[in-house]
CSV table of C-alpha atoms and ligand atoms in Angstrom, one decimal:
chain,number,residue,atom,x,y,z
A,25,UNK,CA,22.0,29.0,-23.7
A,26,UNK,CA,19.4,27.4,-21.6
A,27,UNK,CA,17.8,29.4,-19.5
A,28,UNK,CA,17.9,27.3,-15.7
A,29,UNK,CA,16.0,29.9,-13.3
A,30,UNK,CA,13.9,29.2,-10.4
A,31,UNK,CA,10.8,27.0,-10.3
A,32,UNK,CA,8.0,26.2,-8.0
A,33,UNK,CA,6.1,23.9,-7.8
A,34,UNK,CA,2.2,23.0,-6.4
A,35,UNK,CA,1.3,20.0,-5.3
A,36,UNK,CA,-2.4,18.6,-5.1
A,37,UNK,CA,-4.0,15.2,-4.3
A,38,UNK,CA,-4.2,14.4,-7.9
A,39,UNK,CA,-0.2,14.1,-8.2
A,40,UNK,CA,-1.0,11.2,-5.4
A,41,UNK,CA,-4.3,9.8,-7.0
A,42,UNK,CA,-2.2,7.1,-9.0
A,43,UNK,CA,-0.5,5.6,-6.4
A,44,UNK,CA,-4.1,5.2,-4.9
A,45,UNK,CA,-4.4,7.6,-2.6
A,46,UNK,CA,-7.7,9.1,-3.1
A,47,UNK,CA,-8.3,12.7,-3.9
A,48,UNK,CA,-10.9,14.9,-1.9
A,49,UNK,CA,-13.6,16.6,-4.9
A,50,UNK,CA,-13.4,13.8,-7.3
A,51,UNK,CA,-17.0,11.7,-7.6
A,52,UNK,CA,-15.1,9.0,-5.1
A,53,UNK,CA,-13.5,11.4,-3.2
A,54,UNK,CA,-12.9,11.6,0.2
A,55,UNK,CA,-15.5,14.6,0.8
A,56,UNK,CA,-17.8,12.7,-1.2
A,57,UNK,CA,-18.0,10.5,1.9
A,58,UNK,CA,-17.8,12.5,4.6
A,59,UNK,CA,-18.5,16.4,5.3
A,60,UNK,CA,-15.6,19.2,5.6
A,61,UNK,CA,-17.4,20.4,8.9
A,62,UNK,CA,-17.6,16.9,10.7
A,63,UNK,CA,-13.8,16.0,10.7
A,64,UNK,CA,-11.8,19.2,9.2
A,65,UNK,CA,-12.3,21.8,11.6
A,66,UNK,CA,-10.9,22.8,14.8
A,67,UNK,CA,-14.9,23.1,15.8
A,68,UNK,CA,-15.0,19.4,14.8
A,69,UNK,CA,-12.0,18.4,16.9
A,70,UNK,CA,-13.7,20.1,20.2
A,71,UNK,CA,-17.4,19.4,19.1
A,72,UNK,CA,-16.0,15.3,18.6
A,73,UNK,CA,-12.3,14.2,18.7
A,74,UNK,CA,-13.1,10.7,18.5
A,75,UNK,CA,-14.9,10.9,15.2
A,76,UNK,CA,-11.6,13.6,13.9
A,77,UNK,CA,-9.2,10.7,15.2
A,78,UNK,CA,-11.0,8.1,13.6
A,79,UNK,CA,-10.9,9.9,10.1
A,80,UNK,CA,-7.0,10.9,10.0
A,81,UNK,CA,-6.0,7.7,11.9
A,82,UNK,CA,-8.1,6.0,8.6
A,83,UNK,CA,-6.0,8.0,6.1
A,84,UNK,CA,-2.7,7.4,8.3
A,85,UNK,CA,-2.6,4.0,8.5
A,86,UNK,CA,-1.7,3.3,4.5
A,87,UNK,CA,1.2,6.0,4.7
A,88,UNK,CA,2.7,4.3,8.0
A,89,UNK,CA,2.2,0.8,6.5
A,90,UNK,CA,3.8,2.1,3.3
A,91,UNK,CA,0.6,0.3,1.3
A,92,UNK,CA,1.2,2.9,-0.8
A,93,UNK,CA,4.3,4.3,-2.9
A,94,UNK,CA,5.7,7.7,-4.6
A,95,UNK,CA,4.6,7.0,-8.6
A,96,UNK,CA,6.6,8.3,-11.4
A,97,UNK,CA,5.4,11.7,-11.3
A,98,UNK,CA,6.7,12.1,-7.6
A,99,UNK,CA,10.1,10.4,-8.8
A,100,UNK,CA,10.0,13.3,-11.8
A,101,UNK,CA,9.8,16.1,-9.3
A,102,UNK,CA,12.5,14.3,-7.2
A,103,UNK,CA,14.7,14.0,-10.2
A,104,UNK,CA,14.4,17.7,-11.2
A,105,UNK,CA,15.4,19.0,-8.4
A,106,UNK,CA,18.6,17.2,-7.6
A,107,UNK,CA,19.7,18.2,-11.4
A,108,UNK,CA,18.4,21.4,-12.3
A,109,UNK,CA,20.9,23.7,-12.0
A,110,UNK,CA,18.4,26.7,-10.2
A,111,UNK,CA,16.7,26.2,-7.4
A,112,UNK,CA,12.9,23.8,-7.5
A,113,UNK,CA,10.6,23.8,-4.3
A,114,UNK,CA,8.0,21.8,-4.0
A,115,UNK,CA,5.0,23.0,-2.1
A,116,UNK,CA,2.5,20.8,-1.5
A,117,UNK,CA,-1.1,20.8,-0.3
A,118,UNK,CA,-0.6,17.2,0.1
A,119,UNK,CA,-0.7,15.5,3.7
A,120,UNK,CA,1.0,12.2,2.6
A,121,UNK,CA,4.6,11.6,2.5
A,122,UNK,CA,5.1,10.6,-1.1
A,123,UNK,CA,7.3,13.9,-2.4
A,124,UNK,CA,9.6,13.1,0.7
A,125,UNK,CA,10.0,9.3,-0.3
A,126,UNK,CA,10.7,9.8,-3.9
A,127,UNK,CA,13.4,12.1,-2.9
A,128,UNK,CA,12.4,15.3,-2.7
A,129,UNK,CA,14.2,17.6,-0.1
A,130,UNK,CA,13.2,21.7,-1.1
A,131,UNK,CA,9.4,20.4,-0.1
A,132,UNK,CA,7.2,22.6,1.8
A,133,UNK,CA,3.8,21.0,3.4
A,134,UNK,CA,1.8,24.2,3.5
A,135,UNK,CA,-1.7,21.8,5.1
A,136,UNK,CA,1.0,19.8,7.3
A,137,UNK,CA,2.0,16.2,7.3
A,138,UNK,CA,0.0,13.0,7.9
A,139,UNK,CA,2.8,11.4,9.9
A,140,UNK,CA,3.5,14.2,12.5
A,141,UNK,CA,1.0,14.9,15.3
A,142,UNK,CA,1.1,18.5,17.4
A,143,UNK,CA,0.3,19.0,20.9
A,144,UNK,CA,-2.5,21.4,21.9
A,145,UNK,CA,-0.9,22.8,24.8
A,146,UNK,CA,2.9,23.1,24.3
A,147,UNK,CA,3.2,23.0,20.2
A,148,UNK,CA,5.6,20.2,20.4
A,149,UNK,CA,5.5,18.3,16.9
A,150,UNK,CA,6.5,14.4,16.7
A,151,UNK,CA,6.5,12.6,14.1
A,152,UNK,CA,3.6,10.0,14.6
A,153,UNK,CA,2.7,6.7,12.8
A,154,UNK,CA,0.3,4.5,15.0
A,155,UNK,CA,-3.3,5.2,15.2
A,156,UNK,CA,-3.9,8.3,17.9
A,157,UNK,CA,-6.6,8.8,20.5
A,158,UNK,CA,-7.6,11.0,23.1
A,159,UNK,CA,-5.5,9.1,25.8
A,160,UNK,CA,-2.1,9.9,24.4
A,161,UNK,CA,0.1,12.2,26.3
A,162,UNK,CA,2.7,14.8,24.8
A,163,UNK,CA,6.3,13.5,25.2
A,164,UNK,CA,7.3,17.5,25.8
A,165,UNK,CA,4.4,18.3,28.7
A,166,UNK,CA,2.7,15.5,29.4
A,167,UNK,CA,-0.4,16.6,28.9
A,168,UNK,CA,-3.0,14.0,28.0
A,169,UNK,CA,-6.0,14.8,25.2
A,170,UNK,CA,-4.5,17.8,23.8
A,171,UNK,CA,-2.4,15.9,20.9
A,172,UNK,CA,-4.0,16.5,17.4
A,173,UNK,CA,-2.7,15.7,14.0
A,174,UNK,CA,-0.7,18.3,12.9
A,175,UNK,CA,-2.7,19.4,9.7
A,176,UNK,CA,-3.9,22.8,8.7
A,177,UNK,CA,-8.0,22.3,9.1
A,178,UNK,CA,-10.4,24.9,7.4
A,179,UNK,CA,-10.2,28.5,8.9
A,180,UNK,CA,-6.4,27.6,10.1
A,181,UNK,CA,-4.0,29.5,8.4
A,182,UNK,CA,-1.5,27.2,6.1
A,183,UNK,CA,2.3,26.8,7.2
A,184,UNK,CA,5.0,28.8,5.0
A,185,UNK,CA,3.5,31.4,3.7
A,186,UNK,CA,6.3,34.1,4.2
A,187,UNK,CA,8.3,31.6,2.3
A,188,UNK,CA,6.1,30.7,0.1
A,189,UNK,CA,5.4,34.6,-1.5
A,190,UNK,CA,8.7,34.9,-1.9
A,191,UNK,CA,9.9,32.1,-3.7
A,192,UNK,CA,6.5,32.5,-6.2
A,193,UNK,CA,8.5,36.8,-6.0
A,194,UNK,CA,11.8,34.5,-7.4
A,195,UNK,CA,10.4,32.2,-9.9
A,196,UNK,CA,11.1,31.7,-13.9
A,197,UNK,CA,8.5,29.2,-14.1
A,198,UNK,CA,5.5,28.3,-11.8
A,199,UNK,CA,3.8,24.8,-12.5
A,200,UNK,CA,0.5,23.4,-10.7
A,201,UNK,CA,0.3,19.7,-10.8
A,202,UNK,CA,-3.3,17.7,-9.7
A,203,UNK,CA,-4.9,20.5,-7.7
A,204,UNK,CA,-8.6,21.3,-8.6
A,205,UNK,CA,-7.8,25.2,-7.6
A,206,UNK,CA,-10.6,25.2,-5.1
A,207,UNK,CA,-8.6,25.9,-2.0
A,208,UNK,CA,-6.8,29.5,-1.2
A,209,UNK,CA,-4.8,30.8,-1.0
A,210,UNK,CA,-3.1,27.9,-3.0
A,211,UNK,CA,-5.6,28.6,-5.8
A,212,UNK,CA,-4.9,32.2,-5.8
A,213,UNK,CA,-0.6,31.5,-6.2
A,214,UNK,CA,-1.0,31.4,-10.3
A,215,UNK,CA,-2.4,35.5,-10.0
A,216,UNK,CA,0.3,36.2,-7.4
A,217,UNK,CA,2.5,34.8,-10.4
A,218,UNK,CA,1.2,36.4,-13.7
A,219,UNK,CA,1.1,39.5,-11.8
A,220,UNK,CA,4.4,40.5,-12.0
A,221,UNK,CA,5.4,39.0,-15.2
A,222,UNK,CA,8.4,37.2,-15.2
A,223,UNK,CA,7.1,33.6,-15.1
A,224,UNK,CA,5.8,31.0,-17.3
A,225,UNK,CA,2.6,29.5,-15.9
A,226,UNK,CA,1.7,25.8,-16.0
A,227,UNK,CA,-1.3,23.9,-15.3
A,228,UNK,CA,-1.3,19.9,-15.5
A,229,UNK,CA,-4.2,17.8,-14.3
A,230,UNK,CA,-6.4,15.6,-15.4
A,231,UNK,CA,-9.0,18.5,-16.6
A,232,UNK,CA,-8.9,22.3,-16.3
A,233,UNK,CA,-9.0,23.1,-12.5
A,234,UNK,CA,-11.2,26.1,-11.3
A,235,UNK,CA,-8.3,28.7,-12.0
A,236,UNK,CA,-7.6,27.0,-15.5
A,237,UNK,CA,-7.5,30.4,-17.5
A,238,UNK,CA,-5.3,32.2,-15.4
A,239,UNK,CA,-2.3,29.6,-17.0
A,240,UNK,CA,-0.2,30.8,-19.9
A,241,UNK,CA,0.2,27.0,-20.7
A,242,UNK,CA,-2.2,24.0,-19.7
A,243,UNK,CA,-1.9,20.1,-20.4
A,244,UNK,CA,-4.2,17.8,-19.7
A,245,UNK,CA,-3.8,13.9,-18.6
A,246,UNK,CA,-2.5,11.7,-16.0
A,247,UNK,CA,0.3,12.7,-14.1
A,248,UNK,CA,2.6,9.9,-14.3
A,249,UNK,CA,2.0,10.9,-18.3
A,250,UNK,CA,2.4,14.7,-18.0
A,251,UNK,CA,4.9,15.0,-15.1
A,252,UNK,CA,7.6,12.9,-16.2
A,253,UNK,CA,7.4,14.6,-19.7
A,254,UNK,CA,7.4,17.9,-19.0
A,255,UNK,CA,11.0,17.1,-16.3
A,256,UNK,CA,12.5,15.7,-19.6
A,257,UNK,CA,11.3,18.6,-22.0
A,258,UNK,CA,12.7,20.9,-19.6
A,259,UNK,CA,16.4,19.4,-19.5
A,260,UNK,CA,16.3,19.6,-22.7
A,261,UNK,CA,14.7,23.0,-23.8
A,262,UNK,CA,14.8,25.0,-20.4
A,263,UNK,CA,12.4,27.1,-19.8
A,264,UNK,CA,10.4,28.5,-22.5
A,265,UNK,CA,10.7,32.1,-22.8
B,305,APR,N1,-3.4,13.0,-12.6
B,305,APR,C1,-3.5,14.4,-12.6
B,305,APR,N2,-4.5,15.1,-12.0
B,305,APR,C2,-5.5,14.3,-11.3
B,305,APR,C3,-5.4,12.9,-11.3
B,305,APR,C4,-4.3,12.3,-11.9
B,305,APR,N3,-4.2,10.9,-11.9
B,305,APR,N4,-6.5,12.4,-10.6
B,305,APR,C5,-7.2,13.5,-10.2
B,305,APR,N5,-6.6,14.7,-10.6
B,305,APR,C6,-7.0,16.0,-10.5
B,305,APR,C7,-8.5,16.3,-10.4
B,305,APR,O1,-9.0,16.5,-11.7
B,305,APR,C8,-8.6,17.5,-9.5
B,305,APR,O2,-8.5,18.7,-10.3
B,305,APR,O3,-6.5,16.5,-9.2
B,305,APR,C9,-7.3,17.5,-8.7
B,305,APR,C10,-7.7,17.1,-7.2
B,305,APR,O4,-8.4,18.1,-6.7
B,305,APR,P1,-8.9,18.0,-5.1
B,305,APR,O5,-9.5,16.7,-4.9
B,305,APR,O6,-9.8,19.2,-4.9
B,305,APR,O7,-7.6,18.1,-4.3
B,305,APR,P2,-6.7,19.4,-4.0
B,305,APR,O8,-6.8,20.4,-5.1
B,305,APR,O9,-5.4,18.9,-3.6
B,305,APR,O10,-7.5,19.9,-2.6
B,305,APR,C11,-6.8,21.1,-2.0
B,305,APR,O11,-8.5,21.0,-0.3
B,305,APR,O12,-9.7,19.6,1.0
B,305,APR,C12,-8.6,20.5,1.0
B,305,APR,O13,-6.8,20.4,2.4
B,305,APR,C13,-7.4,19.7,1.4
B,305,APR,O14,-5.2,19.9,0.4
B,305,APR,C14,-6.6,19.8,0.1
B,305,APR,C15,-7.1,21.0,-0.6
């Protein structure tokens, strides 16, 4: 009998690196070129909005223009969770759009979405794919200057945590896919996990992320190797006991 219970699933930039989107701590990555504090932080966005704009309307543009597409890995995840019979949720760290185009529905952007902007004053959330600036107005309010991409910046709290905790509460198997494990509390969901016993813990990435030894399991690689693997092995074993 093959044992089909709940899995969850964390998403980091390195499940995106192969369909070229760059990742942020590798030696090319994106905070290799430009500092956290300058463009990342709600001290940033009022110190500068025009230099914040400039740096997610960069990283927008490819996503909008679909230059770039889900890879195999993305397609994996997709594929597991339309046909395993428990229930798979995604929740991503990623900002790019790539689990929803390879088909992914259960997905949960816990730093928000590229493609959506938020306005300041009224919260209203659109989804947004042209470049955006200081001048545009909120559809809801129509307040002008107050609309901001709608991503979780450092000392914001992420989206779905309630959720989140209880579906890591629920899982049979947790599995953290091309995350470096530098970011909480993202890198602290593999503790929340052993803790209570009753999951298998799974790391793969391209080398042992900072929370490495807390997984019960760990493969190394790309993930358009590992990912679409691991789907297969797990229609065909289920989850290892
Ligand atoms: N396949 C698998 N893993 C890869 C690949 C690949 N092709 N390329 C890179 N990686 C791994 C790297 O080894 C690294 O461990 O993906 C990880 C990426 O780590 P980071 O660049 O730190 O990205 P991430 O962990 O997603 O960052 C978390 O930090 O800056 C904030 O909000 C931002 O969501 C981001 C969060």
């Amino acid at each position: 009998m093959i044992d089909h219970g709940n899995i969850v699933i964390l998403t980091g930039a390195g499940i995106s690196q192969e369909s070229g989107l760059a990742t942020f701590r590798d030696a090319d990555g994106i905070w290799a070129k430009v500092r956290i504090e300058d463009v990342a932080t709600p001290e940033a966005y009022a110190r500068d909005p025009d230099r914040v704009h400039r740096f997610y309307n960069a990283r927008r543009r490819p996503l909008a223009e679909r230059d770039v597409a889900p890879n195999v890995a993305h397609l994996a995840l997709a594929r597991l969770e339309a046909d395993w019979p428990g229930e798979v949720l995604i929740v991503t760290q990623n900002i790019d759009d790539l689990h929803e185009r390879a088909g992914s529905r259960n997905l949960l952007h816990m730093h928000g979405e590229m493609l959506k902007v938020r306005c300041g004053d009224c919260g209203d959330v659109v989804e947004w794919l042209a470049d955006l600036g200081r001048d545009d107005q909120c559809a809801s309010c129509g307040t002008t200057g107050r609309m901001r991409p709608h991503v979780v910046w450092f000392g914001e709290m992420p989206f779905g945590m309630e959720r989140i905790e209880m579906a890591l509460a629920g899982c049979r198997l947790f599995i953290s896919i091309g995350t470096s494990g530098n970011v909480y509390p993202a890198a602290g969901f593999v503790q929340m996990v052993r803790e209570l016993e009753r999951a298998h813990t799974l790391e793969l990435n391209l080398e042992p992320s900072e929370g490495a030894t807390l997984f019960a399991e760990t493969r190394y690689g790309p993930a358009t190797e590992l990912v679409p693997a691991f789907v297969d092995q797990l229609f065909t074993e289920g989850l290892s006991n």
